[in-house]
Tab-separated table of C-alpha atoms in Angstrom:
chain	number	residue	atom	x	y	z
B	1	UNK	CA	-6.324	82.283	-70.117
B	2	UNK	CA	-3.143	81.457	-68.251
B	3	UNK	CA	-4.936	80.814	-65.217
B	4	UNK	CA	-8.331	78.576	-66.243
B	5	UNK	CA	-9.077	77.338	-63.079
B	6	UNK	CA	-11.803	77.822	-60.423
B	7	UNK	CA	-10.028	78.200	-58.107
B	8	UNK	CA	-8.509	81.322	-59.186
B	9	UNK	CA	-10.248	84.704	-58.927
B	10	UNK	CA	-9.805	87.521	-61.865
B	11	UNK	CA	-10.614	90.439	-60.780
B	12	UNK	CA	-12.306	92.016	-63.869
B	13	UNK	CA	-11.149	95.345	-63.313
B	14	UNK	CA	-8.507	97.849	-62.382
B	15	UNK	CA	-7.716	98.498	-58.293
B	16	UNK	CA	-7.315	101.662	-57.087
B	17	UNK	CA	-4.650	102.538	-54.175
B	18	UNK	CA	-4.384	105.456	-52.422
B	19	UNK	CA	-2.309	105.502	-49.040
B	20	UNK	CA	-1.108	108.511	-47.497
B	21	UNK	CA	-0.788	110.193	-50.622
B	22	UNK	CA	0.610	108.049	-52.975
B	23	UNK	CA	-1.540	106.674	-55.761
B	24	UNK	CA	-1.780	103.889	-58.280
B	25	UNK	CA	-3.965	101.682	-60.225
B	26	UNK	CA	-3.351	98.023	-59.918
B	27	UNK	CA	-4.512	96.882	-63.739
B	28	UNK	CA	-4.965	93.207	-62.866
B	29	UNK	CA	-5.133	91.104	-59.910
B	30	UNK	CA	-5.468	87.552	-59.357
B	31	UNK	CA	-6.540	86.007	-56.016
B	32	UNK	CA	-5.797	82.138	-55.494
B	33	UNK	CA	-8.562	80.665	-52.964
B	34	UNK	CA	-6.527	77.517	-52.422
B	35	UNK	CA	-3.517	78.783	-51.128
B	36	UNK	CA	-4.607	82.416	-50.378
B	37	UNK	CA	-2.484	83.655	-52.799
B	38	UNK	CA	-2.634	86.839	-54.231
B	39	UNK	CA	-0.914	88.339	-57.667
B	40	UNK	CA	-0.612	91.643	-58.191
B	41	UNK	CA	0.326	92.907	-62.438
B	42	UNK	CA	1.093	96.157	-63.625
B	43	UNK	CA	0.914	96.026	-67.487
B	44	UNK	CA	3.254	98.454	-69.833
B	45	UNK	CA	1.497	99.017	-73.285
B	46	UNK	CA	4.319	100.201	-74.926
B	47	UNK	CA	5.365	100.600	-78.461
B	48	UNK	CA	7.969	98.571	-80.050
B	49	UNK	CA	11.327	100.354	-80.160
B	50	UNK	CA	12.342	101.128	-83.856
B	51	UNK	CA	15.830	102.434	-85.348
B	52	UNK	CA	16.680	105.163	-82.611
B	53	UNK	CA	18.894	104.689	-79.672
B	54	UNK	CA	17.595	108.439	-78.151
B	55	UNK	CA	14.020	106.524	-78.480
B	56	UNK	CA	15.235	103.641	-77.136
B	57	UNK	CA	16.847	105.106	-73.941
B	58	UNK	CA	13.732	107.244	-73.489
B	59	UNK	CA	11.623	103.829	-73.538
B	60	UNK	CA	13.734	102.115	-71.025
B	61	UNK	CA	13.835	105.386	-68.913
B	62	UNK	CA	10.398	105.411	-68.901
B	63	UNK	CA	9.434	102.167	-68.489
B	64	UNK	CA	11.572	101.561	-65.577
B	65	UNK	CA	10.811	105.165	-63.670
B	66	UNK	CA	6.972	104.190	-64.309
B	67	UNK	CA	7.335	100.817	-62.845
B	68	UNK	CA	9.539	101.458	-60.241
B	69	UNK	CA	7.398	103.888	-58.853
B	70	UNK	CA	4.520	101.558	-58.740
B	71	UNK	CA	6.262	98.990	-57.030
B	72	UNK	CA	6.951	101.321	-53.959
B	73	UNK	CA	3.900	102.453	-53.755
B	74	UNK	CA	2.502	99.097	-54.192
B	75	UNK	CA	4.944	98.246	-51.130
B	76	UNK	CA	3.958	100.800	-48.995
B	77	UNK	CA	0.577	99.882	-49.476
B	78	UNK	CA	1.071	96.341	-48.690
B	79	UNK	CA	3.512	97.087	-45.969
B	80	UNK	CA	1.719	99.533	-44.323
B	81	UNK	CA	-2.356	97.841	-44.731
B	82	UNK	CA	-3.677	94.947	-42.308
B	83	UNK	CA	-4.240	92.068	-44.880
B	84	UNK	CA	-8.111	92.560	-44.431
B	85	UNK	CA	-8.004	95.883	-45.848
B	86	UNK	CA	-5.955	94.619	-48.462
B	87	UNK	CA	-8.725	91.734	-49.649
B	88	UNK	CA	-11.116	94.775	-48.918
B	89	UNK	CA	-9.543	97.191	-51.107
B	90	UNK	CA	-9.465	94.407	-54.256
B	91	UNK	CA	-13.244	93.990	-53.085
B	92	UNK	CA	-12.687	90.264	-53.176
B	93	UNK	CA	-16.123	89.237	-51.063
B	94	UNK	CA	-17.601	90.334	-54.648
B	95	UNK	CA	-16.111	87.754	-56.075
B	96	UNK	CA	-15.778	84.944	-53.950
B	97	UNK	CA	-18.160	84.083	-51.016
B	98	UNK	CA	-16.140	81.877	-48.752
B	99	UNK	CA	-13.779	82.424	-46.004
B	100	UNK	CA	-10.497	84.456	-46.911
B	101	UNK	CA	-7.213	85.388	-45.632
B	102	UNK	CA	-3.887	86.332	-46.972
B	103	UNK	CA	-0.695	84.096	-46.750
B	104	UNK	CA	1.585	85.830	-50.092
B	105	UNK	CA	1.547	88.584	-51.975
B	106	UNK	CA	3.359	88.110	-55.696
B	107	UNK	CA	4.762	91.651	-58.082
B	108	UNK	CA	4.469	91.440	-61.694
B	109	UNK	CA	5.418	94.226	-64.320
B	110	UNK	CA	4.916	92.801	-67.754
B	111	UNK	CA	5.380	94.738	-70.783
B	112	UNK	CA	4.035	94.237	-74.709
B	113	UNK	CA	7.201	94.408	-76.300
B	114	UNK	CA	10.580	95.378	-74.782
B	115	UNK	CA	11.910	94.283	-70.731
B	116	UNK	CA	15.302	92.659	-70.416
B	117	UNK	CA	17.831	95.487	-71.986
B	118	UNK	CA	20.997	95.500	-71.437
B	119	UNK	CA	22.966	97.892	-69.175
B	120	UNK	CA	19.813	98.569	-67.221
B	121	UNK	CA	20.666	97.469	-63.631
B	122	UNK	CA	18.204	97.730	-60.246
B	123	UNK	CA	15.204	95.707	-61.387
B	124	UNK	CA	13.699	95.075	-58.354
B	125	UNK	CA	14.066	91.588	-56.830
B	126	UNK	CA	11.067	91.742	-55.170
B	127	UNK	CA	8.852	91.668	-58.979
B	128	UNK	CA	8.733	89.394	-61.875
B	129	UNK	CA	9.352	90.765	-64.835
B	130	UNK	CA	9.114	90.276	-68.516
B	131	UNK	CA	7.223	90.222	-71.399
B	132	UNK	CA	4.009	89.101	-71.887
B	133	UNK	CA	5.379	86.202	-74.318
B	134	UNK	CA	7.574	85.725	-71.432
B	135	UNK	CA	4.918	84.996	-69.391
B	136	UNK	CA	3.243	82.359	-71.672
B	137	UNK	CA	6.737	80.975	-72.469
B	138	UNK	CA	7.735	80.192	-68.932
B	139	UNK	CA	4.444	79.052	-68.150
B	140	UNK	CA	4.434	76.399	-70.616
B	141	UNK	CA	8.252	75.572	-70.357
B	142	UNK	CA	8.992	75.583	-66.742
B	143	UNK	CA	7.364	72.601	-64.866
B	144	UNK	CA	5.871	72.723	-61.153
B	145	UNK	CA	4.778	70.445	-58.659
B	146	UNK	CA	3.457	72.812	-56.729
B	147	UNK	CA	-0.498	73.999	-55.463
B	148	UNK	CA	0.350	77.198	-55.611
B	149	UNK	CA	-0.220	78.700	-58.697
B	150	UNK	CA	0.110	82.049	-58.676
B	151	UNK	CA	3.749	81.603	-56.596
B	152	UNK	CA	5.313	79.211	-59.503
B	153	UNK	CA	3.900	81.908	-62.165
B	154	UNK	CA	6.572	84.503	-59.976
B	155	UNK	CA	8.997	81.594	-59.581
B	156	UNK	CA	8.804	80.581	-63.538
B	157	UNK	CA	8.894	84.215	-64.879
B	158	UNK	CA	11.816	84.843	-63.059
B	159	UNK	CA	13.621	81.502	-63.632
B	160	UNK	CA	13.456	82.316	-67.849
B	161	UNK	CA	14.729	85.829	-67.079
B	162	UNK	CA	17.542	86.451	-69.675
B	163	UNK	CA	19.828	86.302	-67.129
B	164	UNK	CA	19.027	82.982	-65.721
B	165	UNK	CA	18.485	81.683	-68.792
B	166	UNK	CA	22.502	82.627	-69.240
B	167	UNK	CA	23.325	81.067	-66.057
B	168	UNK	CA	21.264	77.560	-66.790
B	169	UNK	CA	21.144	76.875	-70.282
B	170	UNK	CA	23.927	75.740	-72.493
B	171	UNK	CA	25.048	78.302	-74.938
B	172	UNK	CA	24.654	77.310	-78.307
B	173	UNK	CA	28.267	75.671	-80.048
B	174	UNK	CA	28.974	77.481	-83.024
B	175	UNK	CA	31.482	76.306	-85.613
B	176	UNK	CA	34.584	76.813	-87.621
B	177	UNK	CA	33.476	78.955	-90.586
B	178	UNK	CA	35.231	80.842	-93.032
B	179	UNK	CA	34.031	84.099	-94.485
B	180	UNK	CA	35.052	85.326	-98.024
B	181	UNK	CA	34.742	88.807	-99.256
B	182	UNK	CA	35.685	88.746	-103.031
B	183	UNK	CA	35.922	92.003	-105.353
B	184	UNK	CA	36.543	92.048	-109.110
B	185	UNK	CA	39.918	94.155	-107.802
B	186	UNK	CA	40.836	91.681	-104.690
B	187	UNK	CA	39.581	89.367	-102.346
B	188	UNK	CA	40.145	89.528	-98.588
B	189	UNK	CA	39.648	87.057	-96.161
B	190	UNK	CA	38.151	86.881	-92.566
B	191	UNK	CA	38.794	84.216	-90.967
B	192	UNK	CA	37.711	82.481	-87.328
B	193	UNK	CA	38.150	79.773	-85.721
């Protein structure tokens, strides 16, 4: 639904890779016939995190080993393929019917709950990431000029990361307050300003 235009091809199922061993299912892929364009999404289904920080670093461990791993191989795949095996492999002459060739190639992990934690460093440069909210967020926030639709979705994920978000946006001002603590035996006070 984020991408509701003809132009646009969804392929309706998962794409299978296998290149000199290495393996991997790409779970959606989007192919833009306007600007050749073509988006590439691996999709992490997992639970949200609850009280535990051993669950918690065993989510993020996870998560990032999983989709690290696919981005290589989704790399090597790219890297080492002629583009028309690549629009072969997603099979996109089932789809579309006219004349195709491949200019970019866009990486996108997105995950249900949980993406930007802190003290996790090495998310590769090379992918969007975030959260599926993220996703809808920065596509209605962010604004574009551009034909290319499937580039700005990359560029506009990226640009409401958490850490450009830091970077860009004003921080919010917080007051003066006072904070009372008051027992029937004492009262302390914290105080800030």
């Amino acid at each position: 639904q984020l991408f509701p235009y003809d132009n646009v091809i969804k392929i309706p199922e998962g794409v299978d890779i296998n290149i000199d061993g290495k393996k991997t299912e790409i779970e959606v892929v989007l192919f833009d016939t306007k600007t050749m364009t073509l988006g590439l999404f691996q999709l992490k289904w997992q639970d949200p995190i609850r009280k535990s920080m051993r669950e918690r670093f065993s989510r993020i461990s996870n998560l990032f080993s999983k989709a690290s791993q696919w981005v290589e191989t989704v790399e090597y795949w790219l890297t080492n393929s002629e583009p028309k095996n690549i629009l072969e492999t997603i099979d996109i002459k089932k789809y579309y019917k006219g004349k195709v060739h491949l200019n970019e190639v866009h990486l996108f992990v997105l995950s249900r709950n949980n993406i930007n934690f802190t003290n996790v460093n090495g998310m590769d440069d090379r992918v969007a990431w975030g959260t599926w909210y993220q996703m809808i967020e920065s596509q209605a926030i962010v604004k574009s000029s551009s034909d290319n639709l499937i580039r700005d979705a990359f560029i506009k994920l990226k640009t409401l990361s958490p850490e450009n978000r830091m970077k860009n946006e004003k921080l919010p001002e917080i007051p003066d307050f006072d904070i009372r603590f008051r027992s029937e035996e004492h009262t302390s006070e914290l105080q800030s300003h």
